Every structure is written in C-alpha cells, then in structure tokens.
PDB file of C-alpha atoms in Angstrom:
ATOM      1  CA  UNK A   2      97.964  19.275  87.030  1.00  0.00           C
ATOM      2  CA  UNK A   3      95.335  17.369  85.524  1.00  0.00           C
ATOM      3  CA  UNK A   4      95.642  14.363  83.553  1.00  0.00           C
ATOM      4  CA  UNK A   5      93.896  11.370  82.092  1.00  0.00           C
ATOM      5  CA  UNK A   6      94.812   7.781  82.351  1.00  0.00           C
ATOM      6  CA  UNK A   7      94.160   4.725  80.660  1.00  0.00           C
ATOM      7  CA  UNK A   8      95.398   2.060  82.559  1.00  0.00           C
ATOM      8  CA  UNK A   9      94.870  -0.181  79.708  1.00  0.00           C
ATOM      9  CA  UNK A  10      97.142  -0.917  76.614  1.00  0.00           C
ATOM     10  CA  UNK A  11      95.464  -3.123  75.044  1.00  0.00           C
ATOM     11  CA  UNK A  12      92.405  -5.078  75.150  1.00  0.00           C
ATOM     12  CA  UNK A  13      90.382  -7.671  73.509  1.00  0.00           C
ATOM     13  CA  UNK A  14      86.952  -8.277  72.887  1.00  0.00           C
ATOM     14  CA  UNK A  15      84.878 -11.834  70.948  1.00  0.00           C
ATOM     15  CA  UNK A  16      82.521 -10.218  68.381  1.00  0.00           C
ATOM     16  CA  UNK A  17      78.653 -10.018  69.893  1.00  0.00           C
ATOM     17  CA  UNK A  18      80.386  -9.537  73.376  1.00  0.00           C
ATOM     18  CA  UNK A  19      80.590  -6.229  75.942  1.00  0.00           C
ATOM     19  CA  UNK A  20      83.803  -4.652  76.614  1.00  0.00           C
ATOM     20  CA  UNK A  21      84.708  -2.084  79.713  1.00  0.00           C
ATOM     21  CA  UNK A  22      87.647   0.309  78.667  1.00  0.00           C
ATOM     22  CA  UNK A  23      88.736   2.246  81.751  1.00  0.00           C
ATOM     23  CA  UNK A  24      89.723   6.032  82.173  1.00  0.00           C
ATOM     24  CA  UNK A  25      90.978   8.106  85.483  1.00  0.00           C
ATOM     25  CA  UNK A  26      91.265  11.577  85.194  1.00  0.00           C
ATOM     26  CA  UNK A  27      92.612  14.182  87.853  1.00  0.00           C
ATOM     27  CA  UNK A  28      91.393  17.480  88.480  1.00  0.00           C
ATOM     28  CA  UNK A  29      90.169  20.120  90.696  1.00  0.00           C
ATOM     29  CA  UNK A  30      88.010  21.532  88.595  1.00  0.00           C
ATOM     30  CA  UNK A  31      84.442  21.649  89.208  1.00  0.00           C
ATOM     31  CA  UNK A  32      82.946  22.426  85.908  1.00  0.00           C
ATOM     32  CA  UNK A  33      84.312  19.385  82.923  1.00  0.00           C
ATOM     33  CA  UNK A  34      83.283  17.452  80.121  1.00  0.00           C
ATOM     34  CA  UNK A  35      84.585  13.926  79.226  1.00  0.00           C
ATOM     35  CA  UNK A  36      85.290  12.698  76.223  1.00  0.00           C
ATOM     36  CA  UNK A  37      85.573   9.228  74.401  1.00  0.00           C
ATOM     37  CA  UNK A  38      87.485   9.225  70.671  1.00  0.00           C
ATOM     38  CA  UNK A  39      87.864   6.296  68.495  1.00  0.00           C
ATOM     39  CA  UNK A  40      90.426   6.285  66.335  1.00  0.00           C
ATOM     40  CA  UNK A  41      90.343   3.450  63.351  1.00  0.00           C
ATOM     41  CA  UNK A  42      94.059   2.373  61.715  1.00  0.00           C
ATOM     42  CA  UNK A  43      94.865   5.066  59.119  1.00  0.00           C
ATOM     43  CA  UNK A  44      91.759   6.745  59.819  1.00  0.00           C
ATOM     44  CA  UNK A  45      90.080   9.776  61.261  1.00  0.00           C
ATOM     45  CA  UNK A  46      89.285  10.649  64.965  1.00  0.00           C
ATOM     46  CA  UNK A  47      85.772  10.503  65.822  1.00  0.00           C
ATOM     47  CA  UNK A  48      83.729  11.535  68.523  1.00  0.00           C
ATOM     48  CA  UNK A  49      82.318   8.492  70.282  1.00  0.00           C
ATOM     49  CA  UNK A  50      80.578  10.156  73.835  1.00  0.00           C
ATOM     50  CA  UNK A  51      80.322  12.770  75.783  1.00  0.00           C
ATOM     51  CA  UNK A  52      79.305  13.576  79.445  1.00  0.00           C
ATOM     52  CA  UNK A  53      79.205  17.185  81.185  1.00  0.00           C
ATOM     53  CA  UNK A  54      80.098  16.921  84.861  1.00  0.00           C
ATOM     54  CA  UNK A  55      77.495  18.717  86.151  1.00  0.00           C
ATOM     55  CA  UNK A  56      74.952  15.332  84.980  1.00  0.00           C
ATOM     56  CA  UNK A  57      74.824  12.518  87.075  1.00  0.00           C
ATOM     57  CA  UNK A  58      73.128  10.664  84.563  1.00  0.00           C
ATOM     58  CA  UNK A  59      75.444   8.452  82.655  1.00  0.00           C
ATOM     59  CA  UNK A  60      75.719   8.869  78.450  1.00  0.00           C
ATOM     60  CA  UNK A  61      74.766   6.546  76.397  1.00  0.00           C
ATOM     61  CA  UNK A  62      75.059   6.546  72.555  1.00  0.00           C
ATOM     62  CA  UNK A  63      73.596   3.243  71.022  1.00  0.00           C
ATOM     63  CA  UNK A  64      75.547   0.534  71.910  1.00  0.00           C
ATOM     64  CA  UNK A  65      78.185   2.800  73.929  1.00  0.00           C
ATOM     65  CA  UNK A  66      77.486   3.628  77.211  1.00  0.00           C
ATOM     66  CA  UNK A  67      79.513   5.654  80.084  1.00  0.00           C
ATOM     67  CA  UNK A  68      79.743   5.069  83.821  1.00  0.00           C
ATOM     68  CA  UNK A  69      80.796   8.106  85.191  1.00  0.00           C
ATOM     69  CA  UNK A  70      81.909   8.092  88.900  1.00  0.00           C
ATOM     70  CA  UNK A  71      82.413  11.721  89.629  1.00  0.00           C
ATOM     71  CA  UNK A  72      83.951  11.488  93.098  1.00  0.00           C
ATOM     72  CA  UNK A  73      86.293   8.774  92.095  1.00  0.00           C
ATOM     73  CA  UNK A  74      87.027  10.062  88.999  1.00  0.00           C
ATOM     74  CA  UNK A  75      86.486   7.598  86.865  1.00  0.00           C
ATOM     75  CA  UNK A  76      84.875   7.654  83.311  1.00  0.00           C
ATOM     76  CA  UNK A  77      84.923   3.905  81.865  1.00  0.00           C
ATOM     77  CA  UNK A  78      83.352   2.957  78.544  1.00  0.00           C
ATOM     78  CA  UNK A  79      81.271  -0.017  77.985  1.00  0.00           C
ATOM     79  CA  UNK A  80      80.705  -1.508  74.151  1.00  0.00           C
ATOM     80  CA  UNK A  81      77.604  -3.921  74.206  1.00  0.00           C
ATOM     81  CA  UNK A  82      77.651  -6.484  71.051  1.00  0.00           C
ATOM     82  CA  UNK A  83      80.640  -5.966  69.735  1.00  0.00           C
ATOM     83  CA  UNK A  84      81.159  -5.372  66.113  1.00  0.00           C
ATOM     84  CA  UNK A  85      84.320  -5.993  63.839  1.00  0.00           C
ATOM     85  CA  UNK A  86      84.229  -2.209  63.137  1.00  0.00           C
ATOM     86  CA  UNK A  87      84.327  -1.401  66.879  1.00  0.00           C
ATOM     87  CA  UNK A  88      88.416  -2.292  66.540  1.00  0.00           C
ATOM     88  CA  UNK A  89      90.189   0.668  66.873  1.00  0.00           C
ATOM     89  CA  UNK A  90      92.374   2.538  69.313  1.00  0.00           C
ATOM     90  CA  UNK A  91      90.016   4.287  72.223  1.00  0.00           C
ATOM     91  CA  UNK A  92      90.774   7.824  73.714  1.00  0.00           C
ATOM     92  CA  UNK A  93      89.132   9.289  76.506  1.00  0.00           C
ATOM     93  CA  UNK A  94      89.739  13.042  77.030  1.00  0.00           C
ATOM     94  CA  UNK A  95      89.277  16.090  79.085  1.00  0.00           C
ATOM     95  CA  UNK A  96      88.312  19.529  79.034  1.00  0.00           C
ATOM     96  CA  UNK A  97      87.472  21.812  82.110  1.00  0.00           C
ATOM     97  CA  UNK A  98      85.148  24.481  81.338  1.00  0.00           C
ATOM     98  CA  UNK A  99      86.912  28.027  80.040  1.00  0.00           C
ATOM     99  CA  UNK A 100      89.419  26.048  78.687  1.00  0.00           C
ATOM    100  CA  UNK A 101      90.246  27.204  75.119  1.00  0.00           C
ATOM    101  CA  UNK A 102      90.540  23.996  72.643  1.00  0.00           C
ATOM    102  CA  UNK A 103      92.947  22.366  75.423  1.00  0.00           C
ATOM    103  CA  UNK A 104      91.748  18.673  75.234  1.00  0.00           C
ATOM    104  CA  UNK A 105      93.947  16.389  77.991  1.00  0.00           C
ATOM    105  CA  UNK A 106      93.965  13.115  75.928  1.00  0.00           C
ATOM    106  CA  UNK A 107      94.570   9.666  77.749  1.00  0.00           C
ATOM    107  CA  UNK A 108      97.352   7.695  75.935  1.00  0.00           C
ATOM    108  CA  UNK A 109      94.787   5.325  74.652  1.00  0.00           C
ATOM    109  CA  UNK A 110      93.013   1.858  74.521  1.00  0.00           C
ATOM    110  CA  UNK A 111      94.227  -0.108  71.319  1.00  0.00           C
ATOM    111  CA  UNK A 112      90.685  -2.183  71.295  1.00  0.00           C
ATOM    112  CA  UNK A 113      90.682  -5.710  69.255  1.00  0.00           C
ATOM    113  CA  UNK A 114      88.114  -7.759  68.107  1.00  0.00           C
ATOM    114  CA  UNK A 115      87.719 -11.427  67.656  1.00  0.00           C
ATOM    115  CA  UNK A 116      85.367 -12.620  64.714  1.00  0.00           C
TER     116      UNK A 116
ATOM    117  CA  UNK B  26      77.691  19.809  56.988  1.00  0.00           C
ATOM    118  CA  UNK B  27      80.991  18.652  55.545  1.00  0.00           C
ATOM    119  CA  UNK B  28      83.790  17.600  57.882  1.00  0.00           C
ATOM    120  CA  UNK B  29      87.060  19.079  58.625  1.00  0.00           C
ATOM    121  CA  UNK B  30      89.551  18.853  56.112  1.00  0.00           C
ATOM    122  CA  UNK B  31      93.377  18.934  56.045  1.00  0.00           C
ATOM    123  CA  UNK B  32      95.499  19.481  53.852  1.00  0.00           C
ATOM    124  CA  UNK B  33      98.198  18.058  52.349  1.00  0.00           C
ATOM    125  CA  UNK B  34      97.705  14.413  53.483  1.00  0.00           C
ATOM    126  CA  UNK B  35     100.999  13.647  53.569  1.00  0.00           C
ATOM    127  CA  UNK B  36     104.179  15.273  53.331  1.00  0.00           C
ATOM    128  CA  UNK B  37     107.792  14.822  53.680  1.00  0.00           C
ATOM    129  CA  UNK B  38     110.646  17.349  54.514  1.00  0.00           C
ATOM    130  CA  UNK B  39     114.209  17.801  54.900  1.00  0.00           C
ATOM    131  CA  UNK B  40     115.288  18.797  57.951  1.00  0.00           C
ATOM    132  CA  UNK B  41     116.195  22.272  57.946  1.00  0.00           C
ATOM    133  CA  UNK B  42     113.368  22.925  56.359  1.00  0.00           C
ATOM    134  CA  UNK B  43     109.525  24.870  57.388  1.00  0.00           C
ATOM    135  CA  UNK B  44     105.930  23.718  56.756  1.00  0.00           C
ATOM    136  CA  UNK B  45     102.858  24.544  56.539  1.00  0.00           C
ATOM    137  CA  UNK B  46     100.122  22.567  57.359  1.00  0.00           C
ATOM    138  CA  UNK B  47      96.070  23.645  56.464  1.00  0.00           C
ATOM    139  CA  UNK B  48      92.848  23.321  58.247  1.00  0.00           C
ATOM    140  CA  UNK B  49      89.205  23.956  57.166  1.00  0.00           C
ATOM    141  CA  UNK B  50      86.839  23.923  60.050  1.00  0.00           C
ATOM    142  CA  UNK B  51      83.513  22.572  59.896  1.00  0.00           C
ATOM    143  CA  UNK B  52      80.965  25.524  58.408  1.00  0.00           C
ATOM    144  CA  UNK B  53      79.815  27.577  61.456  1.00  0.00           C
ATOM    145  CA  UNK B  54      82.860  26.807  64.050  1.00  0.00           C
ATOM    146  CA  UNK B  55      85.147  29.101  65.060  1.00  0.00           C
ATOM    147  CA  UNK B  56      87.694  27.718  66.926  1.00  0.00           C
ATOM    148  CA  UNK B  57      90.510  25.671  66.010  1.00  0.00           C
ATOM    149  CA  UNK B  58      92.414  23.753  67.566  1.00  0.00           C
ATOM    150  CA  UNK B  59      96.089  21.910  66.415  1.00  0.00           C
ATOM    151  CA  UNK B  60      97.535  18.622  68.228  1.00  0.00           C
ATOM    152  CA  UNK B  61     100.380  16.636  67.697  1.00  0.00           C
ATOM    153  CA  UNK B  62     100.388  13.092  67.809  1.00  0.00           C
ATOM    154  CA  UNK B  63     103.519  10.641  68.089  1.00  0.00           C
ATOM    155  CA  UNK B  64     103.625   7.083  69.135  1.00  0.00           C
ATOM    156  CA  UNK B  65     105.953   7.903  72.353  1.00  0.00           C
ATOM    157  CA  UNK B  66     104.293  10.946  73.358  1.00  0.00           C
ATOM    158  CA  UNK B  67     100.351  10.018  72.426  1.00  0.00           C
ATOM    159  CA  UNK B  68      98.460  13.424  71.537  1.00  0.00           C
ATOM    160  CA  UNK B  69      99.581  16.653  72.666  1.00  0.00           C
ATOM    161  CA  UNK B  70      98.088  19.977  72.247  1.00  0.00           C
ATOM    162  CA  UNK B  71      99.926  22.676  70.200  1.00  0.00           C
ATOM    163  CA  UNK B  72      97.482  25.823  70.413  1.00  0.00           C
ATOM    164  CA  UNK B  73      93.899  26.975  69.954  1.00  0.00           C
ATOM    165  CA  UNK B  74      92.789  29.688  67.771  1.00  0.00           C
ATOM    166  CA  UNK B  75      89.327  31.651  67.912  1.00  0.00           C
ATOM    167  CA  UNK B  76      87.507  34.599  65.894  1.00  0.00           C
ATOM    168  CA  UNK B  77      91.801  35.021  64.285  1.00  0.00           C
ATOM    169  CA  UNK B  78      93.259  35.302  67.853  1.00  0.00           C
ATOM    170  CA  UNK B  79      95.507  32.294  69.763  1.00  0.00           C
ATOM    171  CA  UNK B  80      94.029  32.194  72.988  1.00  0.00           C
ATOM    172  CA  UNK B  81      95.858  29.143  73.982  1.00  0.00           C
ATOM    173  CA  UNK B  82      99.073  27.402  73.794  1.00  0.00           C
ATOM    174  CA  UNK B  83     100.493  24.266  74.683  1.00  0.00           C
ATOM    175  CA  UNK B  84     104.477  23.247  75.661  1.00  0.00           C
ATOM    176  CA  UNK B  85     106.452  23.531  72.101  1.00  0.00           C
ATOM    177  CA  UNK B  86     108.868  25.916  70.975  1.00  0.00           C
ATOM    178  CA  UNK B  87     108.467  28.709  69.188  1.00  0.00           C
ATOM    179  CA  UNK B  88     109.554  27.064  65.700  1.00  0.00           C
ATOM    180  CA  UNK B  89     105.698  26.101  66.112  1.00  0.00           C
ATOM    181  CA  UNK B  90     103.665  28.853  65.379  1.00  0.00           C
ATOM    182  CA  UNK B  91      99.685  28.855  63.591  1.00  0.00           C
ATOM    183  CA  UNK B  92      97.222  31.814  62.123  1.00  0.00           C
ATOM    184  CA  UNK B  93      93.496  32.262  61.707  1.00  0.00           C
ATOM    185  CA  UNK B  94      91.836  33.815  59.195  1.00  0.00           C
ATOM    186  CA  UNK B  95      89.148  35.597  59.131  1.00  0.00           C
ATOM    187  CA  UNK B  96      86.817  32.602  57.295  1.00  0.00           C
ATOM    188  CA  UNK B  97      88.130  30.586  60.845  1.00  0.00           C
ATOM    189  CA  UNK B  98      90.398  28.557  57.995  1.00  0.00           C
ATOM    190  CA  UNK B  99      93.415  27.985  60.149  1.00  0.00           C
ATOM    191  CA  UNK B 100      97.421  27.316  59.143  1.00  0.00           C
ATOM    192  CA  UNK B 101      99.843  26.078  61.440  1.00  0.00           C
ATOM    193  CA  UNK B 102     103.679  26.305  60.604  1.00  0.00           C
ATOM    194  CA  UNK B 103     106.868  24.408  61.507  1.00  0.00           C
ATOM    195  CA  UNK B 104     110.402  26.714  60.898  1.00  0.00           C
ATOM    196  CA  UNK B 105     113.510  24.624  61.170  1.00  0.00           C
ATOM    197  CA  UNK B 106     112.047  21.264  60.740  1.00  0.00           C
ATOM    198  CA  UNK B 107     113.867  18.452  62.930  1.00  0.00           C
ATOM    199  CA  UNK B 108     113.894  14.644  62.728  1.00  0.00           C
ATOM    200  CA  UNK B 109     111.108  14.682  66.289  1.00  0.00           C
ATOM    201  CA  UNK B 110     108.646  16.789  64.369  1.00  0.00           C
ATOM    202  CA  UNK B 111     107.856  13.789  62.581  1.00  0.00           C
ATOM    203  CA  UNK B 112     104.344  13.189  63.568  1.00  0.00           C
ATOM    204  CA  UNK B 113     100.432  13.475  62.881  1.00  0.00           C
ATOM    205  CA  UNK B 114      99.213  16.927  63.040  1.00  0.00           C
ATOM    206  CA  UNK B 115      95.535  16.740  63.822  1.00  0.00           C
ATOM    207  CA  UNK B 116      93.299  19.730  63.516  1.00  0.00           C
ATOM    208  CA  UNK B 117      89.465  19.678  65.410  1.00  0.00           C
ATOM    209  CA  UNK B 118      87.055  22.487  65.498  1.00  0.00           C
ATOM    210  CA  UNK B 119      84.586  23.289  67.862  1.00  0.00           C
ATOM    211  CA  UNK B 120      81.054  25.273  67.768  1.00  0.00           C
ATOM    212  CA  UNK B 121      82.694  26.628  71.239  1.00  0.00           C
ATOM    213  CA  UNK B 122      78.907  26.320  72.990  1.00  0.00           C
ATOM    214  CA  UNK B 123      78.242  24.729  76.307  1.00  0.00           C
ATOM    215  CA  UNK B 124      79.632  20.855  75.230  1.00  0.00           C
ATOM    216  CA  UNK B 125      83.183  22.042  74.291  1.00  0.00           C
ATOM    217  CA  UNK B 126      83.582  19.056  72.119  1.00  0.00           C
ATOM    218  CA  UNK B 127      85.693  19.112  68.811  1.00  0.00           C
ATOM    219  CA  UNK B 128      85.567  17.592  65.633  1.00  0.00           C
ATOM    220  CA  UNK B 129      88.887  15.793  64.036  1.00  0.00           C
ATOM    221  CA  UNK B 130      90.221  16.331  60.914  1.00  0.00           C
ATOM    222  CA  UNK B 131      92.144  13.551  58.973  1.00  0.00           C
ATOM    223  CA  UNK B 132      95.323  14.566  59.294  1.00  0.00           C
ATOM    224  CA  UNK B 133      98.401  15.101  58.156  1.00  0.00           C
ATOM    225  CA  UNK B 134     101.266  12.836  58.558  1.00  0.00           C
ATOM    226  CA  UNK B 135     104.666  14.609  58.011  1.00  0.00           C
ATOM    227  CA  UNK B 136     107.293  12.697  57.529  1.00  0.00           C
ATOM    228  CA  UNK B 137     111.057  14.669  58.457  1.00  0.00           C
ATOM    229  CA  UNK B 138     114.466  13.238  57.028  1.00  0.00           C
TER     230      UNK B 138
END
C-alpha cells in the first residue's frame, strides 16, 4: 500500500529563520511525483513544490527547497527566512504515474511562526 | 487563468438529507478530482473524473456519487446525509500532462445536524 507520513505535528519556526518539515512515503512504484501543499487557516490549498522521481536534482521554488532521498524515501521541505505568512498547515503528497487524480496526502505539518 | 471555484461555500443539512456540491475547473483542465477532508481522518480521496467519465474511486459508500459534464464542470452528491459527512469537500483539477499536479479549490464546508 503506499502511504505518506509526516512524522511531525507540529512545528515552530522564529521569523527570518529556516525550517525542515519531514515526509516518508512508501511505494513500489518506480515512476512518482511529490508534492508539497500549504494550507493557510480558513483558506485555500496551494501548490507549494513539486519533484518527478525520475530527477535527481532537488526542487527549489524561491525560498522553498526539497531534499529528495529517493532510496530512502524521504521528501523533506526546507523554508529559508521565514515569513509570518509562511504559517500554515504543510502537506506533502503522492501520486504514482497512471494514477487518475488519486493524491496520497500526509496528515500534515501545522507550521508556526514566531515574529 | 482564473482559479477553481466551488460552490456553495458553506452549507448546512439535516441529516437525512442529499447534497450537491459544484466545481469549476481551471479553463483548459480536464480532470477533476473530489477529496474529503476531516480533522480525524486528514484528506481522503473520493473519485476522479476525466473527459465526463469516473476513472477512479476512492473507499466511500455509494451514498457518494459525482458527474462530469461535458464543459469538465464537475458535481459531486451526498444521498442520505449523516452526522460523519460533516467535512471539507475540496475539489482540484489537473491539466493531466506529465507533472500530474492539481490545483485546489476553496472549498466547501458542510456542516450535517
């Protein structure tokens, strides 16, 4: 079965500073993408990263960055310089390739930050 | 482009009751996809529609049931609403291209008493 796992609850970051969520996934799959959502109180999911399997080259998307350790199936996201906005709960997510619109969500990061 | 949208917002039912809950993809997608998400249970897929055909379905009963039509606007349903349906029904559409990543609407929070 595959699944995703955040192993963290909760976690909290001081504005300006670099926070690591982390995310395990399970699969035997071969062809994947990996996803990170953020999710604001009250507001709307939003893409934050992606990375295809097939890349060894980690993602990076301004200040969000991925490192993406294929044979130990890990997918952690780093935040450099934290911002007040960056609070928010943090999804990462899974879809295998000829999967129709299945994504395997994590149960989430709830991500704080201190002004 | 303009985003997804969702609609209603918000809603509350009787139990007993049905719903049904709208989604307009972003211009150009065709596939649609419907999750659930509750505190205990986190986000949990319902189905996927594509081009007006469910190609995939996720673990919920059949009181749970969705359409496509033929502008890739999508509707999902609830029959026989009960107290654990209470939850926020997200839609996302997808280009369906090599990335396979999918675009969140809103919402809607339904609310059963």
């Amino acid at each position: 079965a595959q699944t995703v796992t955040q192993s963290q609850p909760e976690m909290s970051v001081q504005e300006a500073e670099t926070v690591t969520l982390s995310c395990t996934y399970d699969t035997s799959e071969s062809d994947y993408y990996l996803f990170w959502y953020k999710q604001p109180p009250s507001r709307q999911m939003i893409l934050v990263i992606r990375q295809e399997a097939y890349k060894q080259q980690n993602a990076t998307e301004n200040r969000f960055s991925v490192n993406f350790q294929k044979a130990a199936k890990s997918f952690s996201l780093k935040i450099s310089d934290s911002q007040l906005g960056d609070a928010a709960m943090y999804f990462c997510a899974y879809i295998y390739g000829g999967s129709q619109g299945n994504l395997i969500f994590g149960k989430g990061t709830k991500l704080s930050v201190k002004p | 482009k303009a985003g997804v949208t969702q609609t209603p917002r918000y809603l509350i039912k009787t139990r007993g009751q049905q719903v049904t809950l709208s989604c307009s993809p972003i211009s150009g997608h065709r596939s649609v996809s419907w999750y659930q998400q509750t505190p205990g249970q986190g986000l949990q897929f319902l189905f996927e529609y594509f081009s007006e055909t469910q190609r995939n379905k996720g673990n919920f009963p059949g009181r749970f049931s969705g359409r496509q039509f033929s502008n890739s606007r999508s509707e999902m349903n609830v029959s026989t609403l009960e107290l654990g349906d209470s939850a926020l029904y997200l839609c996302a559409s997808s280009f369906y291209g090599s990335s396979y990543e999918q675009y969140f609407g809103p919402g809607t929070r339904l609310t059963v008493t």
